[in-house]
Amino acid sequence: MGPAATGLAGALSLAEALPAGPPLLLDTVPPGGDALSHGRGLDCWEVRKHNSSEWCHFIRSNPDCRLDGGFLDYLDGVFCVFPPRLLPLAVTLYAFWLLYLFIILSVTAEKFFCPNLSAISTNLKLSHNVAVFSLTSPLHGVTFLAFGNGAPDVFSAVVAFSDPRTAGLAIGAIFGAGVFVTTVVAGGIALVKPFTAASRPFLRDVIFYMVAVFLTFVVLYLGRIRLGEALGYLGLYVFYVLTVVLCTWIHRRQRGDGLAPPGPWEPEMPTDVEEPEPSGTNSGDYGEEYRPLLPSRETSLRILTTALSPLDYRKWRRKPWYWRLFKAFKVPVELVLLLTVPVVDPDKDDLNWKRPLNCLHILTSPLLCILTLKSGAYGLYQIQGVFPVWGLVTLVASALALIIFITTRNEEPPKYHCVFAFLGFLASAMWINAAATELVNILRTLGVIFQLSNTVLGLTLLAWGNSIGDTFSDLTMARQGYPRMAFSACFGGIIFNILVGVGLGCLLQMTSSQPLVKLEPDSPLVWVLAGALGLSLVFSFVTVPAQCFQLGRAYGICLIAYYLAFLCVALLTEFRVIHFS
């Protein structure tokens, strides 16, 4: 067995020796009874306390070990398919699959979900500039752009809230991402390029975020969230959107209707239209990877093969080895997404109309939606016990695709081409939801294996995975000379995640008979997390104005040091080294 497997085996042994997370309420076993035969009263975490020969029976007989939704039963796989001696190998494979799920979420949101949102907002006549971020066009930035950037976080929260056993993942991820973005990302921006922060937008966003954190703290303290409180979360976000729009309108009226040069409280924005590169990357496109090599008239087969090629070999030869390696991992995901998700690009003359591929999307997108909804339960349903739903959808979609193919041309998109943006939005949303479901299930499985609470998994793995894209984009924006815009995005984007993630996630779980959702913290770590996030916001709220909004490397170092200290306290709390009454 190699060093990696040996290290994992040691970590697993350490996990067995550590206390098993929060105290659990277990059903008592009658005298003379067998704990295993009464698995209904045991938490799934208890599996590691039994003999390895009993693991599989415990997992399959205990209702608490059943994973809701998803296509794969990860608990059954690790404890029943793999023998106990190969547990480190199973964990290694799960870790790689976890990383790949984050890649799926990232590619789907960036290349398919966001471009279709942009096309929808264009068709709804909402003015926006796809090259500029949130505060440039307030309505588009705080609604469509925020939804696109926060889609993985929100979908993960909705999936986690759907099961009381994984609600801690949602709380940990939302709070953990908040701490990470407001300390590591914001501090990294100050380290990369010292700048003068936008005063009024910064104060506005921090105040709204502190209110949202306080509301969540109250909800956790009460242990439940009612219908009115869930609607209050969404209402607060609507109020935030209106505040941003009103403030921007007042500011522009004071300076004139045109785009004014950035003042001391306004994030700078690129107003010069840069000359497009020869490879011209547009929203919803991979740039030259999908640009036809010849401008001449092409056959339908050539258009289909070109549109389905996720690689441009000229670009491949120019890129370094690590880019090629990462691209190789993304190619299977991109190929499947290209087959199932249409993308409308309003910035291109032909709106990214690919007649043979778009006609194929008429068949594949609806099939994707019904086969991923409730893990395929609706798609496999037999109508009158005879004909499956997916068969009916295939027949209807095939007929519609044939009609569209006959009545359209390769050179000119049809007038109803905008409908494909809505179809692409729905299909990409289903992909994100399916990946988020698998993500939550595999994190819960890792929690059972290592006997970790959902909260610590949420604030580390889930928060880091969902925030890594924002981290790179914000730091890149800062290096390109727009640190104020990147800094504003740190505080503006996470407001959407917490208000819509908690509000919508809980609202979807409520029924007419039970208009509330119980949110009972699964460990004292929740309070450490909430306190750390609140303290980091108060720190920035006090120190940034005290520095006259001039943020330098000292501020960045303090924020990153704060996050490292918080992470140490959180892990010590999780492993019961630090005790809270």
Coordinates of C-alpha atoms in Angstrom, one line a residue:
M1 CA 0.0 0.0 0.0
G2 CA 1.4 3.4 -1.0
P3 CA 2.2 6.4 1.2
A4 CA -1.1 8.1 0.4
A5 CA -3.1 5.1 1.4
T6 CA -1.1 4.7 4.6
G7 CA -1.7 8.3 5.4
L8 CA -5.4 7.9 4.9
A9 CA -5.4 4.8 7.0
G10 CA -3.8 6.7 9.8
A11 CA -6.3 9.5 9.4
L12 CA -9.1 7.0 9.6
S13 CA -7.7 5.5 12.8
L14 CA -7.4 9.0 14.3
A15 CA -11.0 9.7 13.3
E16 CA -12.0 6.6 15.3
A17 CA -10.1 7.7 18.3
L18 CA -11.7 11.2 18.3
P19 CA -15.1 11.9 19.9
A20 CA -17.9 11.5 17.4
G21 CA -19.1 15.0 16.9
P22 CA -22.1 16.4 18.7
P23 CA -23.9 14.4 21.4
L24 CA -26.6 12.2 19.8
L25 CA -30.0 11.1 21.1
L26 CA -30.2 7.4 20.8
D27 CA -33.0 5.0 21.4
T28 CA -32.3 2.7 24.3
V29 CA -31.7 -0.9 23.6
P30 CA -33.8 -3.3 25.7
P31 CA -31.9 -5.6 28.1
G32 CA -30.5 -8.5 26.3
G33 CA -31.1 -6.9 22.9
D34 CA -28.6 -6.2 20.2
A35 CA -27.7 -2.7 19.3
L36 CA -27.3 -3.6 15.7
S37 CA -30.7 -5.2 15.4
H38 CA -32.2 -2.0 16.8
G39 CA -30.5 0.2 14.3
R40 CA -33.5 2.4 14.0
G41 CA -32.5 4.3 17.1
L42 CA -28.9 4.8 16.1
D43 CA -27.3 7.7 14.3
C44 CA -25.5 6.7 11.1
W45 CA -22.2 8.0 12.7
E46 CA -22.4 5.0 15.0
V47 CA -21.3 2.6 12.2
R48 CA -17.6 3.1 12.9
K49 CA -18.1 2.0 16.5
H50 CA -19.1 -1.5 15.4
N51 CA -17.0 -4.3 14.1
S52 CA -16.1 -3.9 10.4
S53 CA -17.9 -7.2 9.6
E54 CA -21.2 -5.5 10.7
W55 CA -20.8 -2.2 8.8
C56 CA -22.7 -3.3 5.7
H57 CA -25.7 -4.7 7.7
F58 CA -25.8 -1.5 9.9
I59 CA -25.8 0.8 6.9
R60 CA -28.5 -1.1 5.1
S61 CA -30.8 -1.6 8.1
N62 CA -30.5 1.9 9.6
P63 CA -33.0 4.4 8.1
D64 CA -30.7 7.3 9.2
C65 CA -28.1 6.0 6.7
R66 CA -30.4 6.4 3.7
L67 CA -29.4 9.2 1.4
D68 CA -32.3 11.2 0.0
G69 CA -32.0 11.9 -3.7
G70 CA -28.9 11.4 -5.8
F71 CA -28.0 8.7 -8.2
L72 CA -25.3 6.9 -6.2
D73 CA -25.5 5.5 -2.7
Y74 CA -22.1 6.5 -1.3
L75 CA -22.6 5.0 2.1
D76 CA -23.5 1.6 0.7
G77 CA -20.6 1.8 -1.7
V78 CA -17.9 2.6 0.9
F79 CA -19.2 0.2 3.6
C80 CA -20.6 -2.7 1.5
V81 CA -18.9 -2.6 -2.0
F82 CA -15.4 -2.0 -0.7
P83 CA -13.9 -4.4 1.8
P84 CA -12.8 -2.7 5.1
R85 CA -9.1 -3.0 4.2
L86 CA -9.7 -0.9 1.1
L87 CA -11.5 1.9 3.0
P88 CA -8.6 4.3 2.3
L89 CA -8.9 3.6 -1.5
A90 CA -12.7 4.3 -1.3
V91 CA -12.0 7.6 0.4
T92 CA -9.4 8.5 -2.2
L93 CA -11.8 7.8 -5.0
Y94 CA -14.6 9.8 -3.3
A95 CA -12.2 12.7 -2.8
F96 CA -11.4 12.8 -6.5
W97 CA -15.1 12.5 -7.4
L98 CA -15.8 15.4 -5.0
L99 CA -13.3 17.6 -6.8
Y100 CA -14.8 16.6 -10.1
L101 CA -18.3 17.6 -8.9
F102 CA -16.9 21.1 -8.1
I103 CA -15.5 21.2 -11.7
I104 CA -19.0 20.3 -13.0
L105 CA -20.6 23.0 -11.0
S106 CA -18.0 25.6 -12.1
V107 CA -18.2 24.8 -15.8
T108 CA -22.0 24.6 -15.8
A109 CA -22.4 27.9 -14.0
E110 CA -19.7 29.9 -15.9
K111 CA -20.2 28.6 -19.5
F112 CA -23.9 27.7 -19.7
F113 CA -26.0 29.1 -16.8
C114 CA -24.7 32.7 -16.7
P115 CA -24.7 33.2 -20.5
N116 CA -28.3 32.1 -20.8
L117 CA -29.2 34.4 -17.9
S118 CA -27.5 37.2 -19.8
A119 CA -29.5 36.3 -22.9
I120 CA -32.8 36.2 -20.9
S121 CA -32.1 39.6 -19.4
T122 CA -31.4 41.0 -22.9
N123 CA -34.7 39.6 -24.1
L124 CA -36.5 41.1 -21.1
K125 CA -35.0 44.5 -22.1
L126 CA -32.9 44.8 -18.9
S127 CA -30.0 47.0 -19.7
H128 CA -26.6 45.6 -18.8
N129 CA -23.0 45.3 -19.9
V130 CA -21.8 41.7 -19.8
A131 CA -18.2 42.9 -19.5
V132 CA -18.8 44.8 -16.2
F133 CA -19.6 43.4 -12.8
S134 CA -22.3 44.0 -10.3
L135 CA -22.4 47.7 -9.4
T136 CA -22.0 48.8 -13.0
S137 CA -25.5 48.0 -13.9
P138 CA -27.3 47.7 -10.6
L139 CA -30.5 45.8 -11.5
H140 CA -28.7 43.3 -13.7
G141 CA -25.8 43.0 -11.2
V142 CA -27.7 42.3 -8.1
T143 CA -30.3 40.0 -9.7
F144 CA -29.2 38.1 -12.8
L145 CA -25.5 38.3 -12.3
A146 CA -25.8 37.5 -8.6
F147 CA -28.0 34.6 -9.4
G148 CA -25.5 33.3 -11.9
N149 CA -22.5 33.7 -9.7
G150 CA -24.2 32.3 -6.6
A151 CA -26.1 29.4 -8.3
P152 CA -23.8 26.6 -7.0
D153 CA -24.0 28.1 -3.4
V154 CA -27.8 28.5 -3.6
F155 CA -28.5 25.1 -5.1
S156 CA -26.2 23.4 -2.6
A157 CA -28.1 25.2 0.2
V158 CA -31.5 24.2 -1.1
V159 CA -30.4 20.6 -1.4
A160 CA -28.9 20.5 2.0
F161 CA -32.0 22.1 3.6
S162 CA -34.2 19.4 2.0
D163 CA -33.0 17.0 4.7
P164 CA -32.8 17.9 8.4
R165 CA -29.7 15.6 8.7
T166 CA -27.7 17.8 6.2
A167 CA -29.1 21.3 7.2
G168 CA -25.8 21.8 9.0
L169 CA -24.0 21.6 5.7
A170 CA -26.0 24.6 4.4
I171 CA -25.4 26.7 7.5
G172 CA -21.7 25.8 7.5
A173 CA -21.3 26.5 3.8
I174 CA -23.1 29.8 3.9
F175 CA -21.4 31.1 7.0
G176 CA -18.1 29.5 6.0
A177 CA -18.1 31.1 2.6
G178 CA -19.0 34.4 4.1
V179 CA -16.0 34.3 6.5
F180 CA -13.7 33.1 3.7
V181 CA -14.7 35.7 1.1
T182 CA -14.7 38.6 3.6
T183 CA -11.3 37.8 5.0
V184 CA -9.1 35.7 2.6
V185 CA -10.5 37.1 -0.7
A186 CA -10.9 40.7 0.5
G187 CA -7.4 40.5 2.2
G188 CA -5.9 39.0 -0.9
I189 CA -7.2 41.9 -3.0
A190 CA -5.6 44.4 -0.6
L191 CA -2.3 42.4 -0.8
V192 CA -2.3 42.2 -4.6
K193 CA -3.1 45.9 -5.2
P194 CA -3.6 48.4 -2.4
F195 CA -6.5 50.8 -3.2
T196 CA -9.1 53.2 -1.9
A197 CA -12.4 51.4 -1.2
A198 CA -15.8 52.6 -2.5
S199 CA -17.1 54.1 0.8
R200 CA -20.9 54.3 0.4
P201 CA -21.4 51.0 -1.5
F202 CA -19.1 49.3 1.1
L203 CA -21.0 50.6 4.1
R204 CA -24.3 49.8 2.5
D205 CA -23.3 46.2 1.7
V206 CA -21.7 45.5 5.1
I207 CA -24.7 46.9 7.0
F208 CA -27.1 44.7 4.9
Y209 CA -24.8 41.7 5.4
M210 CA -24.6 42.2 9.2
V211 CA -28.4 42.4 9.4
A212 CA -28.7 39.1 7.4
V213 CA -26.1 37.4 9.7
F214 CA -28.0 38.7 12.8
L215 CA -31.3 37.3 11.4
T216 CA -29.7 34.0 10.8
F217 CA -28.2 34.0 14.3
V218 CA -31.7 34.6 15.8
V219 CA -33.2 31.8 13.7
L220 CA -30.6 29.4 14.9
Y221 CA -31.1 30.4 18.5
L222 CA -34.8 29.9 18.2
G223 CA -34.2 26.5 16.4
R224 CA -36.8 27.0 13.7
I225 CA -37.7 29.3 10.8
R226 CA -41.4 30.1 10.1
L227 CA -43.0 31.1 6.8
G228 CA -43.0 34.8 7.7
E229 CA -39.3 34.7 8.5
A230 CA -38.4 32.8 5.3
L231 CA -40.3 35.4 3.3
G232 CA -38.5 38.1 5.3
Y233 CA -35.2 36.8 4.0
L234 CA -36.4 37.2 0.4
G235 CA -38.0 40.5 1.2
L236 CA -34.8 41.8 2.6
Y237 CA -33.0 40.9 -0.6
V238 CA -35.6 42.7 -2.6
F239 CA -35.2 45.7 -0.4
Y240 CA -31.4 45.5 -0.9
V241 CA -31.9 45.4 -4.7
L242 CA -34.1 48.5 -4.6
T243 CA -31.6 50.3 -2.4
V244 CA -28.8 49.6 -4.8
V245 CA -30.9 50.8 -7.8
L246 CA -32.1 53.9 -5.9
C247 CA -28.6 54.8 -4.7
T248 CA -27.1 54.4 -8.2
W249 CA -29.9 56.4 -9.8
I250 CA -29.4 59.3 -7.3
H251 CA -25.7 59.2 -7.8
R252 CA -26.1 59.4 -11.6
R253 CA -28.6 62.2 -11.4
Q254 CA -26.2 64.2 -9.3
R255 CA -23.4 63.7 -11.8
G256 CA -25.5 63.7 -14.9
D257 CA -27.0 60.9 -16.9
G258 CA -23.7 59.8 -18.5
L259 CA -21.1 57.5 -16.9
A260 CA -19.1 59.7 -14.6
P261 CA -15.5 59.1 -13.7
P262 CA -15.3 57.0 -10.5
G263 CA -15.3 59.1 -7.4
P264 CA -13.9 58.2 -4.0
W265 CA -17.0 56.1 -3.1
E266 CA -17.7 54.6 -6.5
P267 CA -15.9 51.5 -7.8
E268 CA -14.0 52.1 -11.0
M269 CA -15.3 50.5 -14.1
P270 CA -13.8 49.9 -17.5
T271 CA -15.5 52.4 -19.8
D272 CA -13.3 51.9 -22.8
V273 CA -14.4 49.2 -25.1
E274 CA -11.3 47.1 -25.7
E275 CA -10.6 45.8 -29.1
P276 CA -11.6 42.1 -29.2
E277 CA -8.9 39.6 -29.4
P278 CA -8.6 37.5 -32.6
S279 CA -9.9 34.5 -30.6
G280 CA -12.9 36.7 -29.3
T281 CA -14.4 35.0 -26.3
N282 CA -18.1 35.9 -25.9
S283 CA -20.5 35.0 -23.2
G284 CA -21.9 31.5 -23.7
D285 CA -19.0 30.6 -26.0
Y286 CA -15.5 29.1 -25.5
G287 CA -14.0 31.7 -27.9
E288 CA -12.1 30.4 -30.8
E289 CA -12.7 26.8 -29.7
Y290 CA -16.2 27.1 -31.4
R291 CA -15.4 29.7 -34.0
P292 CA -15.6 28.1 -37.5
L293 CA -12.3 27.9 -39.1
L294 CA -13.7 28.8 -42.5
P295 CA -16.3 31.6 -43.0
S296 CA -17.7 29.8 -46.0
R297 CA -21.0 28.0 -46.1
E298 CA -20.8 24.7 -44.1
T299 CA -22.9 21.6 -44.1
S300 CA -25.1 20.6 -41.2
L301 CA -22.7 17.7 -40.3
R302 CA -19.7 20.1 -40.3
I303 CA -21.6 22.6 -38.1
L304 CA -22.6 19.8 -35.6
T305 CA -19.1 18.4 -35.3
T306 CA -17.5 21.8 -34.9
A307 CA -20.0 22.9 -32.3
L308 CA -19.5 19.7 -30.3
S309 CA -15.7 20.0 -30.2
P310 CA -14.6 21.3 -26.8
L311 CA -11.0 21.6 -28.0
D312 CA -9.2 24.1 -30.2
Y313 CA -5.9 22.4 -31.2
R314 CA -4.2 25.7 -32.1
K315 CA -5.0 27.0 -28.6
W316 CA -4.0 23.7 -27.1
R317 CA -0.5 23.9 -28.5
R318 CA 0.0 27.4 -27.1
K319 CA -1.1 26.7 -23.5
P320 CA 1.2 25.4 -20.7
W321 CA 1.0 21.9 -19.4
Y322 CA -1.1 22.6 -16.3
W323 CA -3.8 24.3 -18.5
R324 CA -3.8 21.2 -20.7
L325 CA -4.2 18.9 -17.7
F326 CA -7.1 20.9 -16.3
K327 CA -8.7 21.1 -19.7
A328 CA -8.4 17.4 -20.1
F329 CA -10.4 17.0 -17.0
K330 CA -13.1 19.4 -18.2
V331 CA -13.5 18.0 -21.7
P332 CA -15.9 15.2 -20.8
V333 CA -18.1 17.6 -18.8
E334 CA -18.1 20.2 -21.6
L335 CA -19.0 17.6 -24.2
V336 CA -22.0 16.3 -22.2
L337 CA -23.1 19.9 -21.5
L338 CA -22.8 20.9 -25.1
L339 CA -25.0 17.9 -26.0
T340 CA -27.7 18.8 -23.5
V341 CA -27.7 22.6 -22.9
P342 CA -28.3 25.2 -25.6
V343 CA -26.6 28.6 -25.2
V344 CA -27.9 31.8 -26.8
D345 CA -25.3 34.5 -27.2
P346 CA -26.8 38.0 -27.8
D347 CA -23.3 39.4 -28.6
K348 CA -22.9 37.3 -31.7
D349 CA -24.5 38.1 -35.1
D350 CA -26.0 34.7 -35.3
L351 CA -26.9 34.5 -31.6
N352 CA -24.8 31.3 -31.4
W353 CA -27.4 29.6 -33.6
K354 CA -26.2 26.0 -34.5
R355 CA -29.1 24.5 -36.4
P356 CA -28.3 20.8 -36.2
L357 CA -27.1 21.0 -32.5
N358 CA -30.0 23.2 -31.4
C359 CA -32.5 20.8 -33.0
L360 CA -30.7 18.0 -31.1
H361 CA -31.1 20.1 -27.9
I362 CA -34.9 19.9 -28.4
L363 CA -34.6 16.2 -27.6
T364 CA -31.7 16.1 -25.1
S365 CA -32.7 19.0 -22.9
P366 CA -36.2 17.8 -21.9
L367 CA -34.8 14.3 -21.4
L368 CA -32.1 15.7 -19.1
C369 CA -34.7 17.6 -17.1
I370 CA -37.1 14.6 -16.5
L371 CA -34.2 12.2 -15.8
T372 CA -32.5 14.4 -13.3
L373 CA -35.7 15.6 -11.5
K374 CA -36.0 13.6 -8.3
S375 CA -33.2 11.4 -9.5
G376 CA -35.2 10.2 -12.5
A377 CA -38.3 9.1 -10.5
Y378 CA -40.6 11.1 -12.8
G379 CA -38.8 10.1 -16.0
L380 CA -39.0 6.4 -15.2
Y381 CA -42.7 6.6 -14.2
Q382 CA -44.9 4.2 -16.2
I383 CA -48.0 5.9 -17.6
Q384 CA -50.9 3.4 -16.9
G385 CA -48.1 1.0 -16.0
V386 CA -47.3 0.5 -19.6
F387 CA -45.4 3.5 -21.3
P388 CA -42.6 5.4 -19.5
V389 CA -42.6 9.2 -19.3
W390 CA -39.2 9.4 -20.9
G391 CA -40.5 7.5 -24.0
L392 CA -43.4 10.0 -24.4
V393 CA -41.0 12.9 -24.1
T394 CA -38.7 11.4 -26.7
L395 CA -41.5 11.0 -29.2
V396 CA -42.9 14.5 -28.8
A397 CA -39.4 16.1 -28.7
S398 CA -38.2 14.2 -31.8
A399 CA -41.2 15.3 -33.8
L400 CA -40.7 19.0 -32.7
A401 CA -37.0 18.8 -33.5
L402 CA -37.7 17.5 -37.0
I403 CA -40.2 20.3 -37.6
I404 CA -37.7 22.9 -36.5
F405 CA -34.9 21.4 -38.6
I406 CA -37.1 21.4 -41.7
T407 CA -38.4 25.0 -41.3
T408 CA -35.1 26.7 -40.4
R409 CA -31.8 27.4 -42.1
N410 CA -28.2 27.1 -41.0
E411 CA -27.3 30.7 -41.8
E412 CA -30.1 32.5 -40.0
P413 CA -31.6 31.9 -36.5
P414 CA -35.4 31.7 -36.3
K415 CA -37.4 34.5 -34.7
Y416 CA -38.1 32.3 -31.7
H417 CA -34.5 31.5 -31.0
C418 CA -34.7 33.3 -27.7
V419 CA -36.8 30.4 -26.4
F420 CA -33.6 28.3 -26.4
A421 CA -32.1 30.6 -23.8
F422 CA -35.0 29.6 -21.4
L423 CA -34.5 26.0 -22.3
G424 CA -30.7 26.3 -21.7
F425 CA -31.4 28.1 -18.4
L426 CA -33.6 25.2 -17.2
A427 CA -31.3 22.5 -18.4
S428 CA -28.2 24.1 -16.8
A429 CA -30.2 24.6 -13.6
M430 CA -31.0 20.9 -13.5
W431 CA -27.4 20.0 -14.1
I432 CA -26.3 22.2 -11.2
N433 CA -29.1 20.8 -9.0
A434 CA -28.0 17.2 -9.8
A435 CA -24.4 18.0 -9.1
A436 CA -25.2 19.8 -5.9
T437 CA -27.3 16.8 -4.7
E438 CA -24.4 14.4 -5.3
L439 CA -22.0 16.9 -3.6
V440 CA -24.2 17.1 -0.4
N441 CA -24.5 13.3 -0.3
I442 CA -20.8 12.6 -0.7
L443 CA -20.0 15.2 2.0
R444 CA -22.4 13.6 4.4
T445 CA -20.7 10.2 3.6
L446 CA -17.3 11.7 4.4
G447 CA -18.7 13.0 7.6
V448 CA -19.8 9.5 8.6
I449 CA -16.5 8.0 7.7
F450 CA -14.4 10.6 9.6
Q451 CA -17.1 11.2 12.3
L452 CA -17.2 15.0 11.5
S453 CA -20.2 17.2 11.9
N454 CA -22.0 18.6 8.9
T455 CA -21.1 22.1 10.0
V456 CA -17.3 21.6 9.8
L457 CA -17.7 20.0 6.3
G458 CA -19.8 22.9 5.2
L459 CA -17.4 25.6 6.4
T460 CA -14.4 23.9 4.9
L461 CA -14.8 21.6 1.8
L462 CA -18.2 23.0 0.6
A463 CA -17.4 26.6 1.3
W464 CA -13.9 26.4 -0.3
G465 CA -15.2 24.6 -3.3
N466 CA -18.0 27.0 -3.9
S467 CA -15.8 30.1 -3.3
I468 CA -12.8 29.1 -5.3
G469 CA -14.2 30.5 -8.6
D470 CA -15.0 33.9 -7.0
T471 CA -11.6 33.9 -5.4
F472 CA -9.7 33.6 -8.7
S473 CA -12.1 36.0 -10.6
D474 CA -11.8 38.7 -7.9
L475 CA -8.0 38.4 -7.6
T476 CA -7.7 38.5 -11.4
M477 CA -9.8 41.6 -11.5
A478 CA -7.6 43.2 -8.9
R479 CA -4.4 42.4 -10.8
Q480 CA -6.0 43.9 -13.9
G481 CA -6.4 47.2 -12.2
Y482 CA -9.9 47.1 -10.7
P483 CA -9.5 46.3 -7.0
R484 CA -12.4 48.4 -5.9
M485 CA -14.8 46.5 -8.1
A486 CA -13.4 43.2 -6.9
F487 CA -13.7 44.4 -3.2
S488 CA -17.3 45.4 -3.8
A489 CA -18.1 42.0 -5.3
C490 CA -16.8 40.3 -2.1
F491 CA -19.5 41.9 0.0
G492 CA -22.2 42.2 -2.6
G493 CA -22.3 38.6 -3.8
I494 CA -22.5 36.9 -0.5
I495 CA -25.6 38.9 0.5
F496 CA -27.4 37.1 -2.2
N497 CA -26.1 33.7 -1.1
I498 CA -27.2 34.1 2.6
L499 CA -30.6 35.8 2.0
V500 CA -31.7 33.7 -1.0
G501 CA -30.0 30.5 0.1
V502 CA -31.6 30.4 3.6
G503 CA -34.9 32.0 2.5
L504 CA -35.5 30.0 -0.6
G505 CA -34.0 26.8 0.8
C506 CA -36.3 26.8 3.8
L507 CA -39.3 28.1 1.9
L508 CA -39.2 25.1 -0.5
Q509 CA -39.3 22.7 2.4
M510 CA -42.4 24.2 4.0
T511 CA -45.9 22.7 3.5
S512 CA -49.4 23.9 4.2
S513 CA -49.6 21.5 7.2
Q514 CA -46.2 22.4 8.6
P515 CA -45.2 26.0 7.7
L516 CA -41.9 25.9 9.6
V517 CA -38.4 24.3 9.3
K518 CA -36.4 23.2 12.3
L519 CA -32.8 24.4 12.3
E520 CA -31.2 22.8 15.3
P521 CA -27.4 23.2 15.4
D522 CA -25.6 19.9 15.2
S523 CA -22.6 21.1 17.2
P524 CA -21.3 24.2 19.1
L525 CA -19.3 25.0 16.0
V526 CA -22.3 26.8 14.6
W527 CA -22.0 29.5 17.2
V528 CA -18.3 29.8 16.7
L529 CA -19.0 30.2 13.0
A530 CA -21.7 32.8 13.4
G531 CA -19.6 34.8 15.9
A532 CA -16.5 34.7 13.7
L533 CA -18.5 36.0 10.7
G534 CA -20.1 38.8 12.7
L535 CA -16.7 39.7 14.2
S536 CA -15.0 39.9 10.8
L537 CA -17.8 42.2 9.5
V538 CA -17.5 44.4 12.5
F539 CA -13.8 44.5 12.1
S540 CA -14.0 45.7 8.5
F541 CA -16.9 48.0 9.3
V542 CA -14.7 49.8 11.9
T543 CA -11.2 49.6 10.5
V544 CA -12.0 50.5 6.8
P545 CA -13.5 53.9 7.6
A546 CA -10.8 54.4 10.2
Q547 CA -8.2 54.1 7.4
C548 CA -10.2 56.6 5.3
F549 CA -11.1 53.7 3.1
Q550 CA -7.4 53.4 2.0
L551 CA -6.7 49.7 2.2
G552 CA -3.1 48.4 2.1
R553 CA -1.2 45.3 2.8
A554 CA -1.5 45.6 6.5
Y555 CA -5.2 45.3 6.3
G556 CA -4.9 42.2 4.0
I557 CA -2.5 40.5 6.3
C558 CA -4.8 41.1 9.3
L559 CA -7.8 39.6 7.5
I560 CA -5.9 36.5 6.4
A561 CA -4.4 36.0 9.9
Y562 CA -7.9 36.3 11.3
Y563 CA -9.2 33.5 9.0
L564 CA -6.3 31.2 10.0
A565 CA -7.0 31.9 13.7
F566 CA -10.7 31.2 13.1
L567 CA -10.0 28.0 11.3
C568 CA -7.8 26.8 14.2
V569 CA -10.5 27.6 16.7
A570 CA -13.2 25.9 14.6
L571 CA -11.2 22.7 14.2
L572 CA -10.2 22.6 17.9
T573 CA -13.9 23.0 18.7
E574 CA -14.9 20.2 16.4
F575 CA -12.5 17.8 18.0
R576 CA -13.6 18.8 21.5
V577 CA -10.2 20.3 22.4
I578 CA -12.0 23.6 23.1
H579 CA -15.3 23.1 25.1
F580 CA -18.3 25.3 25.3
S581 CA -20.9 25.0 27.9

